[in-house]
C-alpha cells in the first residue's frame, strides 16, 4: 500500500503518518517527488485495512498495491484447483460440466421429465430452485423442503448430483442434507453471515458474482468462505448490471480469464441469467467455452411458456440438446471434454 | 401490461396468447398496428408476474404499464406517511431528523463522547454499527451484542433513540431488543428472507437502497416488508455504483424527489457512504435538504483517523456542528425545521 | 407507441392527447383499464419523435413499441447483409476477416514489419491510426497524412486493404483517398455531423459502439449513415463502460447475437480495446468467434513495450499467430472460414 | 507514477524497466517489499503517458499518483477562476447565473416570448439550440444559421447574452460570430478536434460532462481547450449514464464539490438533461445551489407540450419563476446572490 501526501503537506503531517505506521509494526519507505511525498508500506497488508489513513491530515490518497485476498489468490496457490462435487464430477479439470434444469422446482413430474431430458443430452448436474424469493413479493416463492425432496428423487432416478440455492442461514442444514452443490445467489454474494456459515460446512459452494460486484470483490467473497475452512468454492459469472436494457444483465465473459488470472478457483458461466433471453443462451454458452470456462449453468424447461419463473430465458429440451452438441465440438477444439 | 407480438406473427400464436390470458381471468384488448399486433391486458397486474409470456411463440416483448408495488405506492396512498421511532421522533413531517454517530461502535468511551457531541449539535438519533461484516474477512467485524449494550447505555445517557444495522435473520430479536430503528444495509436490500422477517416485527425499519438497485426495486423491497404487516419503513438513499471512481458511490439525489413521486414513504439521505469522502459530506448534506429529504444520516467520529471503519468519510464533531448549522438555515428556507 | 395516462386523468386531458395525435395524422386506439387509460398510436413512428407527448397534462409516460430504426433493421431487410471492402474482402459471409496492426502508425519500418507478420499469420486487413487525439493533450497525437501514406505503402507491399479512423469531418476526403475501410471511433459514435458526411461517400464504414451506447443507439448511429445513402456499414463491439476496473472496458459479447437479432449488418469485435490487457485478448477473440462474430480487430505490435499508444493491449507477432490458429479451429467448428 | 512488478519478477526484468525509465530521463526509486518490487518514478508525469510500461515483461501494473491535468488543476492555480461572458456576467464569483431558454430555437415568436419571460424571472443568459442533430436521424435537426439570427435578435431585445451549442468544427466561426458563450455538448466532450479549435478562439466555452466521463476525464477535456490558449472554460454537470431508468440520466451533484476540489474552474449544473423530467428540475436546481454550483442551466418553454425537442423536461414560465424564487432564497443562505 502506498500513501500519497497532499502537495505542500507539512512535514509534521508526514511524520505523523510514518509514526503511526511504525507503531503498527510496518516498515516504511519514503519517496520525495517533485510535487508529492509518497510513503510506501511494507508488511502484511491484510492488517492495514483497519487503519483509516485517508482520514489523517494532508493525506491525499491511499493506493493499494497487492490484491486483498490470500487463500483464493494465484499468488498463494499458482496451480488450478479442482473442486469435487462427487467422485465423478470434478470442476476445474479437463472435463467441462454442464448444470441444467429449471429455474424453479414446480412439481415432481415437471422435474423428472426435464431431468431425464438434460441427462440424455449430456448434462452432468441437475439444478432447480426450491426457495425462490423474488424481486416482487407477489411472485411464486418456491416449494421449499418439498422441492428439495423432489430434487433428491430426481437424483435417485437419474444419478445426476443436484445443485440448489441456499438463501437463509437458518436453512443451511436443511439444504445441505439434500444438495450436492450449494449455490449462493448473486444477491447474497456479500451476505457475509451466510458466507461464513457456508465456510464451516464441507459441501462445495457455487458462488455467483453479484450484479454490481467487481471481479476482485467476487474473489474476496470466496475468500470469506475459504477463510472459515471450506476451500471447495466454484465461481459463477452470471452477468453484471449496466446501462444496457436489451439484455437482462451484461454477461461479462472477460471475467472468466480475468478471474483465472487472479485466482486458482474453477469458473462457471450462467448465460441464462446473464442474458435473460433464451435466443442468446446458445451463442453465449459457446462463447463461454471458447473463453475457457470450466462449466456452464443453463436453465431448461420442457414448456418454458408455462414456467413459474424465468421461462423467457429457458431452453426447451430440443434447443438444449442442440446447444450441447455445439459446445461439445468447441470443447474438443479447446482440448477439453464435455 | 402490454404484449407486443413479433412482425408477421401467425394468428394462431396471437390467439394462443389471448387464450392463455383469458384462461387466467384477464380481459384483453387487441390492437392491430401497421407492423405489430399489440395485446393490452386488463386486470390485477400482480398476478401477471408468474406468467412467462415472453417464452410464448411470436411474442416480441412484454411491456409493463403499472408500477409493480401497491402498499408502498402513491397510487395506493396519496398523502405522505410519517414513521414514528419514538413519540418525539417522527420521520416524514415538518421536522428533518439527523442520525449521527460512528460507523462502528468501538468502545463505551468512544461512543459516549461522540453521542454527547452530536446531541449538542442537534442530532436527534444516534447511530453505531455492532455487526460489521465487511468486504474483506480480515477487517474489524464489530463488537456484536457488547456493541448493542453500549448503544443502549448511550441512549440512557443522552436520550437519543438508537439506530443500528441488522444483517442476519437470527439476530433480529436481539437487535430489536436494543434498537429503536433497525437498519437494513445496502447489501441486504434484496435479502428477501430478512425483509420478510422484519415485516413481522413492529419496529420501524430504515431501508438502504442497494448499490445497483433501481428506485423501483428499492420501493419493491419496502413492499416486501410492508406486505408482511410492518408499514413503518423509511427509505435511505446512500449512493449507487457507477463507473466514477473519485467518489466511493454516486449519490443519487434525484432519487429523493423521484421516490417521493412514486411512494408515500419518508426518504433519508446518507452522504457519508454516498460520497466516501468527508470533504464532500457537508455539500451533499445541504443538497439533500434542498432536494426535499426528510432526514440525514451522517457518520461522525471524534478521531476519524483512529476509526476502525470508514474514518475517511467521517466528520469530526467540529465539522459536524458546522454542517448542522448550514442545514438548519437551509431547512428553514425550505419551510422545515431541523 | 403507447401513451399511458396518469391515474384519475381528467377526460379533457385524455381528449387533448387524442386530438393532437389525430391532427398529426395518427390513428389512435383507446383502452380503458382498471386504473389507467392507455392510448395506442398507429402510424409511422419516426414522425412521432418530435411530439413532446410527455409534456402534456396527465400523461404519465410514453412507451415505445417499435425499434426506432428502419434501414438498419431486420424488419426492413430480414436476410444478412454483406459489406464489400475489396472484391476479395467481404464482411458478413462465410469468411471471418481479421483486421490486425498497431494502434498507431509510428513509422514506415514499424508498420511494414508488423504488416508482413500479420499477413503471414492470416490477417486479411491492416489497421493503423494516423490521427490519434487521446484523453490527454500531452500524449502522442499521430503522424497524420504522413501516417496515411505509410499505410498505403504497406498495402502496396502486402496487398492488405487498410483500415484507419477518421475523426474530423474536414479530413474525410483525405482519409477516404487512402483508406479502404473508414473507422468511426467509439467517442464519435454520436458525432452526427461526421456520420452524415460519411453517409454521403461510398466507402464502407466500420462503426464502433460508443462506451455508453445501448445496442439500439449503436444501430441508430448506423441508421444515420445509411439514411444519407451509404449502406455499407459494419458494426464493431469494443466494450462498454461499467463499474469494473480490472478491464479497461467490459466487452459485451452478447451484443454480437443481439445486434444480429435487431439488424442485418455484419458485426466485428475488438477484444484489444474491449479488455485493455493483452493477456485477455486471445480468450475474448476465441469467444467472439463462438458468439458468431463476422470479424475481429486485434492490435498487434512487434515490440509492444515500445509502442507509442496502447502497448499494454497489443499482441506480439508470436501471440497473434497463436491466436489466429485457435480462431481458425473454432471458425471451422462454427461452419465458417478464417 | 509507480510500477508494480509481478511476484517473482526476474531481476533482469526489473532492471530493464529501470533502464528504460532512466534513458527517458526519469529518476527512479526502488522499494523491495515482501512479495512485490515497486519502482517509484520521479519527473514530469505528462511525458510518461507515451511509455507502454504495462507491456514490459513482469510488470504487473502501473499506478498513477498525480492527476493528469495541469492548467485546469488546483495544484497549478489554487484560487477559484472567474470566467467573463460579458462585463456584467462573470461565472465563478459571488453571483450565481441562470441560463434559461428552450432546448431548440423553433421560431422568432417562440424565442422572443420565452426570452422575455425568463429575463423577467431573473435569468441572466438565454439559451437555445440552432443545430440539433439527435439520436434519431428522423427527429427535428434545428434551424441552423436562421436560429442563430433569432438568438441574436432576442439578445438585442432583452440584453441577455446568448449560449448555444457548436457541434461541428466547420461551424465554429459562424457560431462564434453570434454566441457569447459556446456550449460543447456531452456527446462531444471527447471530440478532441473540436476542443482544440475552441482552444484557439477567445470566446468562453461551456463544457458539458460526457454521459460516461469520469470527473477526471471531464477536467482533462477542459485541459485540451486550455492547452491551446483559451482558459475561459466553465464546466457543466448534466448527468451520467447509469443503470437507473426512471430518470434520463443520473445527475451527479457530488461532481460539483469534487470538480471544485480538483480544479479552479467554475461549475454549472443542468438539471433538465440531468433528470429528463420537468417535475424533478426544481428540487435538483435547489440542490445544485446548496452543493455550491456557480450557475444553472434550465430548459424553459412557453408551451412544453408543443416543443420540438425535450418538452418533457422543460419548465413553463410559471414553474421557472417559482423555481427562481426558491433558488434565490437558498443562494442567500449560501452567502451568494442569484
PDB file of N, CA and C in Angstrom, chain A residues 177-239:
ATOM      1  N   UNK A 177     -28.469 -31.101   3.535  1.00  0.00           N
ATOM      2  CA  UNK A 177     -28.857 -32.508   3.668  1.00  0.00           C
ATOM      3  C   UNK A 177     -29.231 -33.094   2.302  1.00  0.00           C
ATOM      4  N   UNK A 178     -29.790 -32.240   1.438  1.00  0.00           N
ATOM      5  CA  UNK A 178     -30.243 -32.723   0.128  1.00  0.00           C
ATOM      6  C   UNK A 178     -29.249 -32.446  -1.008  1.00  0.00           C
ATOM      7  N   UNK A 179     -28.655 -31.260  -1.023  1.00  0.00           N
ATOM      8  CA  UNK A 179     -27.914 -30.833  -2.213  1.00  0.00           C
ATOM      9  C   UNK A 179     -26.486 -31.359  -2.233  1.00  0.00           C
ATOM     10  N   UNK A 180     -25.961 -31.566  -3.448  1.00  0.00           N
ATOM     11  CA  UNK A 180     -24.557 -31.949  -3.613  1.00  0.00           C
ATOM     12  C   UNK A 180     -23.673 -30.720  -3.769  1.00  0.00           C
ATOM     13  N   UNK A 181     -24.261 -29.661  -4.322  1.00  0.00           N
ATOM     14  CA  UNK A 181     -23.525 -28.410  -4.546  1.00  0.00           C
ATOM     15  C   UNK A 181     -24.477 -27.292  -4.155  1.00  0.00           C
ATOM     16  N   UNK A 182     -24.051 -26.438  -3.207  1.00  0.00           N
ATOM     17  CA  UNK A 182     -24.934 -25.377  -2.708  1.00  0.00           C
ATOM     18  C   UNK A 182     -24.617 -24.074  -3.434  1.00  0.00           C
ATOM     19  N   UNK A 183     -25.653 -23.464  -3.966  1.00  0.00           N
ATOM     20  CA  UNK A 183     -25.454 -22.224  -4.715  1.00  0.00           C
ATOM     21  C   UNK A 183     -25.710 -21.009  -3.828  1.00  0.00           C
ATOM     22  N   UNK A 184     -24.797 -20.020  -3.920  1.00  0.00           N
ATOM     23  CA  UNK A 184     -25.038 -18.709  -3.315  1.00  0.00           C
ATOM     24  C   UNK A 184     -25.435 -17.790  -4.461  1.00  0.00           C
ATOM     25  N   UNK A 185     -26.613 -17.190  -4.385  1.00  0.00           N
ATOM     26  CA  UNK A 185     -27.120 -16.351  -5.467  1.00  0.00           C
ATOM     27  C   UNK A 185     -26.435 -14.993  -5.510  1.00  0.00           C
ATOM     28  N   UNK A 186     -26.598 -14.321  -6.649  1.00  0.00           N
ATOM     29  CA  UNK A 186     -25.952 -13.034  -6.871  1.00  0.00           C
ATOM     30  C   UNK A 186     -26.311 -12.023  -5.783  1.00  0.00           C
ATOM     31  N   UNK A 187     -27.560 -12.020  -5.342  1.00  0.00           N
ATOM     32  CA  UNK A 187     -27.984 -11.041  -4.328  1.00  0.00           C
ATOM     33  C   UNK A 187     -27.374 -11.317  -2.970  1.00  0.00           C
ATOM     34  N   UNK A 188     -26.885 -12.527  -2.765  1.00  0.00           N
ATOM     35  CA  UNK A 188     -26.285 -12.873  -1.481  1.00  0.00           C
ATOM     36  C   UNK A 188     -24.763 -12.915  -1.521  1.00  0.00           C
ATOM     37  N   UNK A 189     -24.164 -12.456  -2.609  1.00  0.00           N
ATOM     38  CA  UNK A 189     -22.712 -12.575  -2.722  1.00  0.00           C
ATOM     39  C   UNK A 189     -21.993 -11.858  -1.589  1.00  0.00           C
ATOM     40  N   UNK A 190     -22.610 -10.798  -1.056  1.00  0.00           N
ATOM     41  CA  UNK A 190     -21.984 -10.127   0.084  1.00  0.00           C
ATOM     42  C   UNK A 190     -22.833 -10.256   1.345  1.00  0.00           C
ATOM     43  N   UNK A 191     -23.567 -11.354   1.443  1.00  0.00           N
ATOM     44  CA  UNK A 191     -24.267 -11.689   2.687  1.00  0.00           C
ATOM     45  C   UNK A 191     -23.245 -12.454   3.527  1.00  0.00           C
ATOM     46  N   UNK A 192     -22.466 -11.691   4.289  1.00  0.00           N
ATOM     47  CA  UNK A 192     -21.270 -12.268   4.895  1.00  0.00           C
ATOM     48  C   UNK A 192     -21.581 -13.299   5.963  1.00  0.00           C
ATOM     49  N   UNK A 193     -22.724 -13.176   6.625  1.00  0.00           N
ATOM     50  CA  UNK A 193     -23.092 -14.191   7.612  1.00  0.00           C
ATOM     51  C   UNK A 193     -23.340 -15.527   6.924  1.00  0.00           C
ATOM     52  N   UNK A 194     -23.997 -15.463   5.787  1.00  0.00           N
ATOM     53  CA  UNK A 194     -24.246 -16.688   5.027  1.00  0.00           C
ATOM     54  C   UNK A 194     -22.910 -17.290   4.552  1.00  0.00           C
ATOM     55  N   UNK A 195     -22.031 -16.438   4.033  1.00  0.00           N
ATOM     56  CA  UNK A 195     -20.739 -16.927   3.537  1.00  0.00           C
ATOM     57  C   UNK A 195     -19.946 -17.619   4.643  1.00  0.00           C
ATOM     58  N   UNK A 196     -19.935 -16.985   5.814  1.00  0.00           N
ATOM     59  CA  UNK A 196     -19.161 -17.566   6.922  1.00  0.00           C
ATOM     60  C   UNK A 196     -19.699 -18.932   7.330  1.00  0.00           C
ATOM     61  N   UNK A 197     -21.034 -19.029   7.401  1.00  0.00           N
ATOM     62  CA  UNK A 197     -21.614 -20.314   7.801  1.00  0.00           C
ATOM     63  C   UNK A 197     -21.300 -21.380   6.745  1.00  0.00           C
ATOM     64  N   UNK A 198     -21.316 -20.993   5.497  1.00  0.00           N
ATOM     65  CA  UNK A 198     -21.008 -21.959   4.435  1.00  0.00           C
ATOM     66  C   UNK A 198     -19.541 -22.356   4.466  1.00  0.00           C
ATOM     67  N   UNK A 199     -18.721 -21.506   5.060  1.00  0.00           N
ATOM     68  CA  UNK A 199     -17.312 -21.833   5.227  1.00  0.00           C
ATOM     69  C   UNK A 199     -17.099 -22.909   6.272  1.00  0.00           C
ATOM     70  N   UNK A 200     -18.141 -23.158   7.070  1.00  0.00           N
ATOM     71  CA  UNK A 200     -17.992 -24.128   8.164  1.00  0.00           C
ATOM     72  C   UNK A 200     -18.580 -25.491   7.823  1.00  0.00           C
ATOM     73  N   UNK A 201     -19.183 -25.632   6.635  1.00  0.00           N
ATOM     74  CA  UNK A 201     -19.624 -26.967   6.224  1.00  0.00           C
ATOM     75  C   UNK A 201     -18.628 -27.466   5.184  1.00  0.00           C
ATOM     76  N   UNK A 202     -18.734 -28.722   4.803  1.00  0.00           N
ATOM     77  CA  UNK A 202     -17.740 -29.218   3.856  1.00  0.00           C
ATOM     78  C   UNK A 202     -18.314 -29.500   2.461  1.00  0.00           C
ATOM     79  N   UNK A 203     -19.538 -29.053   2.229  1.00  0.00           N
ATOM     80  CA  UNK A 203     -20.104 -29.217   0.898  1.00  0.00           C
ATOM     81  C   UNK A 203     -19.515 -28.150  -0.042  1.00  0.00           C
ATOM     82  N   UNK A 204     -19.360 -28.473  -1.332  1.00  0.00           N
ATOM     83  CA  UNK A 204     -18.876 -27.450  -2.269  1.00  0.00           C
ATOM     84  C   UNK A 204     -19.921 -26.354  -2.498  1.00  0.00           C
ATOM     85  N   UNK A 205     -19.409 -25.168  -2.790  1.00  0.00           N
ATOM     86  CA  UNK A 205     -20.246 -23.971  -2.931  1.00  0.00           C
ATOM     87  C   UNK A 205     -20.072 -23.390  -4.338  1.00  0.00           C
ATOM     88  N   UNK A 206     -21.188 -23.074  -4.979  1.00  0.00           N
ATOM     89  CA  UNK A 206     -21.174 -22.379  -6.264  1.00  0.00           C
ATOM     90  C   UNK A 206     -21.503 -20.917  -5.978  1.00  0.00           C
ATOM     91  N   UNK A 207     -20.523 -20.037  -6.134  1.00  0.00           N
ATOM     92  CA  UNK A 207     -20.665 -18.643  -5.697  1.00  0.00           C
ATOM     93  C   UNK A 207     -20.908 -17.735  -6.892  1.00  0.00           C
ATOM     94  N   UNK A 208     -22.141 -17.264  -7.035  1.00  0.00           N
ATOM     95  CA  UNK A 208     -22.454 -16.375  -8.148  1.00  0.00           C
ATOM     96  C   UNK A 208     -21.901 -14.980  -7.891  1.00  0.00           C
ATOM     97  N   UNK A 209     -21.481 -14.331  -8.972  1.00  0.00           N
ATOM     98  CA  UNK A 209     -20.997 -12.957  -8.867  1.00  0.00           C
ATOM     99  C   UNK A 209     -22.184 -12.017  -8.686  1.00  0.00           C
ATOM    100  N   UNK A 210     -22.077 -11.074  -7.767  1.00  0.00           N
ATOM    101  CA  UNK A 210     -23.131 -10.076  -7.575  1.00  0.00           C
ATOM    102  C   UNK A 210     -23.263  -9.176  -8.789  1.00  0.00           C
ATOM    103  N   UNK A 211     -24.460  -8.660  -8.995  1.00  0.00           N
ATOM    104  CA  UNK A 211     -24.732  -7.878 -10.196  1.00  0.00           C
ATOM    105  C   UNK A 211     -23.926  -6.587 -10.242  1.00  0.00           C
ATOM    106  N   UNK A 212     -23.447  -6.111  -9.095  1.00  0.00           N
ATOM    107  CA  UNK A 212     -22.607  -4.914  -9.141  1.00  0.00           C
ATOM    108  C   UNK A 212     -21.284  -5.151  -8.426  1.00  0.00           C
ATOM    109  N   UNK A 213     -20.834  -6.394  -8.439  1.00  0.00           N
ATOM    110  CA  UNK A 213     -19.572  -6.728  -7.777  1.00  0.00           C
ATOM    111  C   UNK A 213     -18.429  -6.722  -8.788  1.00  0.00           C
ATOM    112  N   UNK A 214     -17.313  -6.129  -8.406  1.00  0.00           N
ATOM    113  CA  UNK A 214     -16.123  -6.247  -9.242  1.00  0.00           C
ATOM    114  C   UNK A 214     -15.588  -7.674  -9.140  1.00  0.00           C
ATOM    115  N   UNK A 215     -14.713  -8.009 -10.059  1.00  0.00           N
ATOM    116  CA  UNK A 215     -14.098  -9.341 -10.038  1.00  0.00           C
ATOM    117  C   UNK A 215     -13.342  -9.536  -8.724  1.00  0.00           C
ATOM    118  N   UNK A 216     -12.704  -8.481  -8.268  1.00  0.00           N
ATOM    119  CA  UNK A 216     -11.943  -8.568  -7.024  1.00  0.00           C
ATOM    120  C   UNK A 216     -12.860  -8.811  -5.818  1.00  0.00           C
ATOM    121  N   UNK A 217     -13.997  -8.137  -5.777  1.00  0.00           N
ATOM    122  CA  UNK A 217     -14.928  -8.339  -4.666  1.00  0.00           C
ATOM    123  C   UNK A 217     -15.521  -9.750  -4.680  1.00  0.00           C
ATOM    124  N   UNK A 218     -15.705 -10.270  -5.865  1.00  0.00           N
ATOM    125  CA  UNK A 218     -16.244 -11.630  -6.032  1.00  0.00           C
ATOM    126  C   UNK A 218     -15.254 -12.648  -5.444  1.00  0.00           C
ATOM    127  N   UNK A 219     -13.986 -12.481  -5.776  1.00  0.00           N
ATOM    128  CA  UNK A 219     -12.976 -13.394  -5.254  1.00  0.00           C
ATOM    129  C   UNK A 219     -12.829 -13.205  -3.741  1.00  0.00           C
ATOM    130  N   UNK A 220     -13.030 -11.980  -3.283  1.00  0.00           N
ATOM    131  CA  UNK A 220     -12.981 -11.714  -1.847  1.00  0.00           C
ATOM    132  C   UNK A 220     -14.147 -12.393  -1.124  1.00  0.00           C
ATOM    133  N   UNK A 221     -15.274 -12.522  -1.803  1.00  0.00           N
ATOM    134  CA  UNK A 221     -16.396 -13.260  -1.204  1.00  0.00           C
ATOM    135  C   UNK A 221     -16.030 -14.743  -1.085  1.00  0.00           C
ATOM    136  N   UNK A 222     -15.321 -15.266  -2.096  1.00  0.00           N
ATOM    137  CA  UNK A 222     -14.821 -16.644  -1.992  1.00  0.00           C
ATOM    138  C   UNK A 222     -13.859 -16.762  -0.809  1.00  0.00           C
ATOM    139  N   UNK A 223     -13.044 -15.737  -0.641  1.00  0.00           N
ATOM    140  CA  UNK A 223     -12.090 -15.718   0.486  1.00  0.00           C
ATOM    141  C   UNK A 223     -12.830 -15.824   1.821  1.00  0.00           C
ATOM    142  N   UNK A 224     -13.983 -15.168   1.912  1.00  0.00           N
ATOM    143  CA  UNK A 224     -14.796 -15.256   3.142  1.00  0.00           C
ATOM    144  C   UNK A 224     -15.121 -16.706   3.477  1.00  0.00           C
ATOM    145  N   UNK A 225     -15.576 -17.441   2.465  1.00  0.00           N
ATOM    146  CA  UNK A 225     -15.923 -18.852   2.684  1.00  0.00           C
ATOM    147  C   UNK A 225     -14.667 -19.652   3.040  1.00  0.00           C
ATOM    148  N   UNK A 226     -13.610 -19.430   2.255  1.00  0.00           N
ATOM    149  CA  UNK A 226     -12.385 -20.208   2.433  1.00  0.00           C
ATOM    150  C   UNK A 226     -11.708 -19.928   3.768  1.00  0.00           C
ATOM    151  N   UNK A 227     -11.812 -18.668   4.220  1.00  0.00           N
ATOM    152  CA  UNK A 227     -11.122 -18.310   5.463  1.00  0.00           C
ATOM    153  C   UNK A 227     -11.735 -19.017   6.667  1.00  0.00           C
ATOM    154  N   UNK A 228     -12.953 -19.590   6.492  1.00  0.00           N
ATOM    155  CA  UNK A 228     -13.553 -20.364   7.574  1.00  0.00           C
ATOM    156  C   UNK A 228     -13.226 -21.854   7.451  1.00  0.00           C
ATOM    157  N   UNK A 229     -12.534 -22.236   6.364  1.00  0.00           N
ATOM    158  CA  UNK A 229     -12.098 -23.631   6.278  1.00  0.00           C
ATOM    159  C   UNK A 229     -12.603 -24.412   5.081  1.00  0.00           C
ATOM    160  N   UNK A 230     -13.630 -23.907   4.399  1.00  0.00           N
ATOM    161  CA  UNK A 230     -14.164 -24.637   3.244  1.00  0.00           C
ATOM    162  C   UNK A 230     -13.534 -24.092   1.957  1.00  0.00           C
ATOM    163  N   UNK A 231     -12.624 -24.859   1.376  1.00  0.00           N
ATOM    164  CA  UNK A 231     -11.905 -24.385   0.188  1.00  0.00           C
ATOM    165  C   UNK A 231     -12.583 -24.809  -1.112  1.00  0.00           C
ATOM    166  N   UNK A 232     -13.732 -25.467  -1.005  1.00  0.00           N
ATOM    167  CA  UNK A 232     -14.392 -26.002  -2.204  1.00  0.00           C
ATOM    168  C   UNK A 232     -15.348 -24.986  -2.818  1.00  0.00           C
ATOM    169  N   UNK A 233     -14.773 -23.981  -3.428  1.00  0.00           N
ATOM    170  CA  UNK A 233     -15.585 -22.896  -3.985  1.00  0.00           C
ATOM    171  C   UNK A 233     -15.419 -22.865  -5.502  1.00  0.00           C
ATOM    172  N   UNK A 234     -16.566 -22.788  -6.183  1.00  0.00           N
ATOM    173  CA  UNK A 234     -16.592 -22.627  -7.644  1.00  0.00           C
ATOM    174  C   UNK A 234     -17.189 -21.249  -7.917  1.00  0.00           C
ATOM    175  N   UNK A 235     -16.517 -20.452  -8.733  1.00  0.00           N
ATOM    176  CA  UNK A 235     -17.022 -19.115  -9.080  1.00  0.00           C
ATOM    177  C   UNK A 235     -18.008 -19.229 -10.237  1.00  0.00           C
ATOM    178  N   UNK A 236     -19.055 -18.406 -10.245  1.00  0.00           N
ATOM    179  CA  UNK A 236     -20.009 -18.430 -11.350  1.00  0.00           C
ATOM    180  C   UNK A 236     -20.347 -17.016 -11.833  1.00  0.00           C
ATOM    181  N   UNK A 237     -19.914 -16.696 -13.056  1.00  0.00           N
ATOM    182  CA  UNK A 237     -20.244 -15.407 -13.696  1.00  0.00           C
ATOM    183  C   UNK A 237     -21.659 -15.496 -14.246  1.00  0.00           C
ATOM    184  N   UNK A 238     -22.516 -14.499 -13.921  1.00  0.00           N
ATOM    185  CA  UNK A 238     -23.914 -14.539 -14.365  1.00  0.00           C
ATOM    186  C   UNK A 238     -24.418 -13.184 -14.835  1.00  0.00           C
ATOM    187  N   UNK A 239     -23.465 -12.304 -15.200  1.00  0.00           N
ATOM    188  CA  UNK A 239     -23.886 -11.013 -15.746  1.00  0.00           C
ATOM    189  C   UNK A 239     -23.870  -9.926 -14.699  1.00  0.00           C
TER     190      UNK A 239
END
